[in-house]
C-alpha atoms as a printed R data frame, in Angstrom:
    type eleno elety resid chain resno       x       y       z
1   ATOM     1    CA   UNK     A     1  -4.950  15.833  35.317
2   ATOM     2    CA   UNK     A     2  -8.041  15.063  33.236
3   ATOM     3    CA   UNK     A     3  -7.886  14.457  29.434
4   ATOM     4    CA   UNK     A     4 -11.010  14.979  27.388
5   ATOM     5    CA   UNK     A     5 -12.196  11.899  25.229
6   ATOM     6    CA   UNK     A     6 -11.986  12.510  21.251
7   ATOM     7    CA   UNK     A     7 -14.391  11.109  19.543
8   ATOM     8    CA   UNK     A     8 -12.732   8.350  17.869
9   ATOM     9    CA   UNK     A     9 -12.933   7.933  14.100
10  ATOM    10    CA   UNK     A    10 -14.493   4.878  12.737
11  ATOM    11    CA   UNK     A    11 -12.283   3.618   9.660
12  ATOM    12    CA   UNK     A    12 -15.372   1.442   8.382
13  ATOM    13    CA   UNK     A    13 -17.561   4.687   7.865
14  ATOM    14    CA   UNK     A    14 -15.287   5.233   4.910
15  ATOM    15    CA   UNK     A    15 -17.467   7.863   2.677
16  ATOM    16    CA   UNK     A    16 -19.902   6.004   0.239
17  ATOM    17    CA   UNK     A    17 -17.872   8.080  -2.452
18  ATOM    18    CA   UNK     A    18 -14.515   6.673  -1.603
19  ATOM    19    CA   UNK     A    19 -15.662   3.372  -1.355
20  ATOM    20    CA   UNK     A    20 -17.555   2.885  -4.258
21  ATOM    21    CA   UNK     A    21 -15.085   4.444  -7.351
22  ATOM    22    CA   UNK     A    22 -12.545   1.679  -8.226
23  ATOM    23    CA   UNK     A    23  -9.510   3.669  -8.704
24  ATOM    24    CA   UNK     A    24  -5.577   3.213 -10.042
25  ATOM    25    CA   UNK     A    25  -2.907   5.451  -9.013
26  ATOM    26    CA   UNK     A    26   0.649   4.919  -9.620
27  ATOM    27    CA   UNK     A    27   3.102   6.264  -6.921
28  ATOM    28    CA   UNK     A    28   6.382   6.315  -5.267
29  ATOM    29    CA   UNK     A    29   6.801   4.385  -1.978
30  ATOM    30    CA   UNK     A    30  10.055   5.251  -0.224
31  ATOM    31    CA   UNK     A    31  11.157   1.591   1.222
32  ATOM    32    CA   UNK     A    32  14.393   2.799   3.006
33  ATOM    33    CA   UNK     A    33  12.685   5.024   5.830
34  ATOM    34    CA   UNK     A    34  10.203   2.231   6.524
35  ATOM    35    CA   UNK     A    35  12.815  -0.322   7.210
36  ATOM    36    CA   UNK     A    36  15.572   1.965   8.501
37  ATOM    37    CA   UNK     A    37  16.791   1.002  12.169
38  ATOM    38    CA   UNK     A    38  15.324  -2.994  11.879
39  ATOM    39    CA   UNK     A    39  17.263  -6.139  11.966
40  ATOM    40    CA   UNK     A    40  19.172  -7.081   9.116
41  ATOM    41    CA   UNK     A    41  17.187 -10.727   8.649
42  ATOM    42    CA   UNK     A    42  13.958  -8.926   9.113
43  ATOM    43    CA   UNK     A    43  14.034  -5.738   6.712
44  ATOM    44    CA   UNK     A    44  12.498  -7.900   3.385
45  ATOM    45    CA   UNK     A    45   9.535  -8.806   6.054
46  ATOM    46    CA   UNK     A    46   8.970  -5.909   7.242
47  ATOM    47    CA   UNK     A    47   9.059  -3.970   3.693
48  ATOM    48    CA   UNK     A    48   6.407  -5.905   2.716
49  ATOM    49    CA   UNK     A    49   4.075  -5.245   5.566
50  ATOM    50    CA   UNK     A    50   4.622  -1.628   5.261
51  ATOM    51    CA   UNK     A    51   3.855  -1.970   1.620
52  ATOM    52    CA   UNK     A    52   0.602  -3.369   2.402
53  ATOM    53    CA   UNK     A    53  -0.249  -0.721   5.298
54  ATOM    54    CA   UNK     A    54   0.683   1.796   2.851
55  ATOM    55    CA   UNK     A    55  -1.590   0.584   0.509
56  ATOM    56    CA   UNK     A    56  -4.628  -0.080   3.381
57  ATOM    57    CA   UNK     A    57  -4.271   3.276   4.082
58  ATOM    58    CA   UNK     A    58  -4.175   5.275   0.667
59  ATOM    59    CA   UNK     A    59  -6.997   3.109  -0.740
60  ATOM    60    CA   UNK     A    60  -8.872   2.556   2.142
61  ATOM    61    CA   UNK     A    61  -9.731  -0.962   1.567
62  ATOM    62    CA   UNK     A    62  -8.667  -3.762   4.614
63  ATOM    63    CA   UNK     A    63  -8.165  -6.424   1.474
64  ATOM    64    CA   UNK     A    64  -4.299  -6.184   0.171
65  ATOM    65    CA   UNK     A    65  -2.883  -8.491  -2.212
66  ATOM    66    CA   UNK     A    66   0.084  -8.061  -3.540
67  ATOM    67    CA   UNK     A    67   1.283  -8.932  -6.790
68  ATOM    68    CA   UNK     A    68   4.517 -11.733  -6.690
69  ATOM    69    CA   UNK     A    69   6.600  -9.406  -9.235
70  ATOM    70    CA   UNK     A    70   6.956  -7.117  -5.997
71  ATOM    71    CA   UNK     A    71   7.285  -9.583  -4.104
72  ATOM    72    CA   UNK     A    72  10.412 -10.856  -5.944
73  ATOM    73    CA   UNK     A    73  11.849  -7.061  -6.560
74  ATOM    74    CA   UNK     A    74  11.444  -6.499  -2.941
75  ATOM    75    CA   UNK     A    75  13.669  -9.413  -1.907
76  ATOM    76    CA   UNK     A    76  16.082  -9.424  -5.342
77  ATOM    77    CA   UNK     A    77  18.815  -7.943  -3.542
78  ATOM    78    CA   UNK     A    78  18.531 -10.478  -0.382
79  ATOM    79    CA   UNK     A    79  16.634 -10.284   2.943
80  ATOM    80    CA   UNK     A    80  18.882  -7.367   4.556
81  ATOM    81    CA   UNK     A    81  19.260  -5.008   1.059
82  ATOM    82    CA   UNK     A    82  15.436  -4.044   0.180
83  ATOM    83    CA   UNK     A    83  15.834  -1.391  -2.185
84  ATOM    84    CA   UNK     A    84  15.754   2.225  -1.449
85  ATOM    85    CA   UNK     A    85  12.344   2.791  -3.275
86  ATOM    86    CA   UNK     A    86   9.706   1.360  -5.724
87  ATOM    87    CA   UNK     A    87   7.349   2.288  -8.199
88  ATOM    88    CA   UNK     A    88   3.893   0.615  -7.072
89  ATOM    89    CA   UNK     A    89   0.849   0.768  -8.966
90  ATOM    90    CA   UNK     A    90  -2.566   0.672  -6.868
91  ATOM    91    CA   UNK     A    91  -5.409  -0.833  -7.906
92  ATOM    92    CA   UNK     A    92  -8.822  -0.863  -6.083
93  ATOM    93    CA   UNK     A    93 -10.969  -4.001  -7.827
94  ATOM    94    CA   UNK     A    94 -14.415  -4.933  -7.174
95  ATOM    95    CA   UNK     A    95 -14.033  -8.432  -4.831
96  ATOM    96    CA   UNK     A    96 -15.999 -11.165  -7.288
97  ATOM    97    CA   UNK     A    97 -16.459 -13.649  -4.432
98  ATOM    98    CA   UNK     A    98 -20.278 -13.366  -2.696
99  ATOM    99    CA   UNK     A    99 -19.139 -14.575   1.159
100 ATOM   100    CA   UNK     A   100 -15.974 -11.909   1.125
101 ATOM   101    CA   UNK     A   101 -16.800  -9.151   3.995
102 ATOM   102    CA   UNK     A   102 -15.154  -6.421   1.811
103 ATOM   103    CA   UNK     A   103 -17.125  -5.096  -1.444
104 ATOM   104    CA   UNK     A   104 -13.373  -4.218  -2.761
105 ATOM   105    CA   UNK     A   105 -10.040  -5.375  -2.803
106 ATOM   106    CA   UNK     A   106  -6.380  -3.232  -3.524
107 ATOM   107    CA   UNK     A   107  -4.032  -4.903  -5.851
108 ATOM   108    CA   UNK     A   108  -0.664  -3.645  -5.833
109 ATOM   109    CA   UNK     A   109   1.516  -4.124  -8.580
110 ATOM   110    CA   UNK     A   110   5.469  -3.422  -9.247
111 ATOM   111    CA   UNK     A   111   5.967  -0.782 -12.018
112 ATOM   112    CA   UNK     A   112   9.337  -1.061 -13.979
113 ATOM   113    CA   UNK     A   113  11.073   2.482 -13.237
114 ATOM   114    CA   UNK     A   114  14.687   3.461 -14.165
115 ATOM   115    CA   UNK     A   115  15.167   6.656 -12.302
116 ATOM   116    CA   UNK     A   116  12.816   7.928  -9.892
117 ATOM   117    CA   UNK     A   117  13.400  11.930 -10.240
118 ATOM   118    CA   UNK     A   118  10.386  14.229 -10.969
119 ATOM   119    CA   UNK     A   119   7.641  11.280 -11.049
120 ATOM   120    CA   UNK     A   120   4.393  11.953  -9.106
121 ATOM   121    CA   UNK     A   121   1.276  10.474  -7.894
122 ATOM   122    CA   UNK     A   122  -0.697   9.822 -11.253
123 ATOM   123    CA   UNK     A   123  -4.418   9.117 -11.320
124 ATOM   124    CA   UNK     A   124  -5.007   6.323 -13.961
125 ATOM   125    CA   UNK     A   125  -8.515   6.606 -15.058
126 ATOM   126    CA   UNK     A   126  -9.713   3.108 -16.992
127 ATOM   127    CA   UNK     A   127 -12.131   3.526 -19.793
């Protein structure tokens, strides 16, 4: 059999639009099908790589830092319990350091939420 070659797509030619707004959005990230089927000891790991794909992905930026107030509500029910789902707010900033590679960096924060029907994706627009 032959297979045609697809031209691949290059993730730095990120549009000039994308890359240059510094944007918030507050969302939803569903924590439980991310981690379902993994170890028990390595579930609080793992969350929080897939936090910080999610994030890479959605804002586009290779920079993640994420804030230690997820950090701790990710592991506050132990290593093997992450919980089901958390409110995250994401925040591409401009990168203040002159040697960093990026020109932007994604900062993703834990939003307090009590119950999680009927929220959506909001667009936060800074004045």
């Amino acid at each position: 059999r032959r297979f045609c070659k697809m031209a691949k797509k290059d993730k730095k030619s990120v549009s000039k639009a994308i890359k240059s707004e510094y944007a918030t959005r507050e969302l939803t990230f569903r924590v439980g099908l991310k981690v379902k089927g993994t170890t028990f000891k390595k579930r609080g790991p793992k969350a929080l790589k897939q936090v910080r794909k999610f994030a890479r992905e959605e804002m586009r930026t290779r920079d993640v830092r994420i804030d230690t107030k997820l950090n701790a509500f990710l592991f506050s029910k132990g290593i093997r319990n992450v919980p089901k789902r958390v409110r995250v707010r994401l925040s591409r900033k401009r990168n203040e350091d002159e040697d960093a590679e990026e020109k932007a960096y994604t900062l993703v924060e834990y939003v307090p939420c009590v119950d999680f029907k009927g929220l959506r994706t909001e667009n936060i627009i800074s004045i």
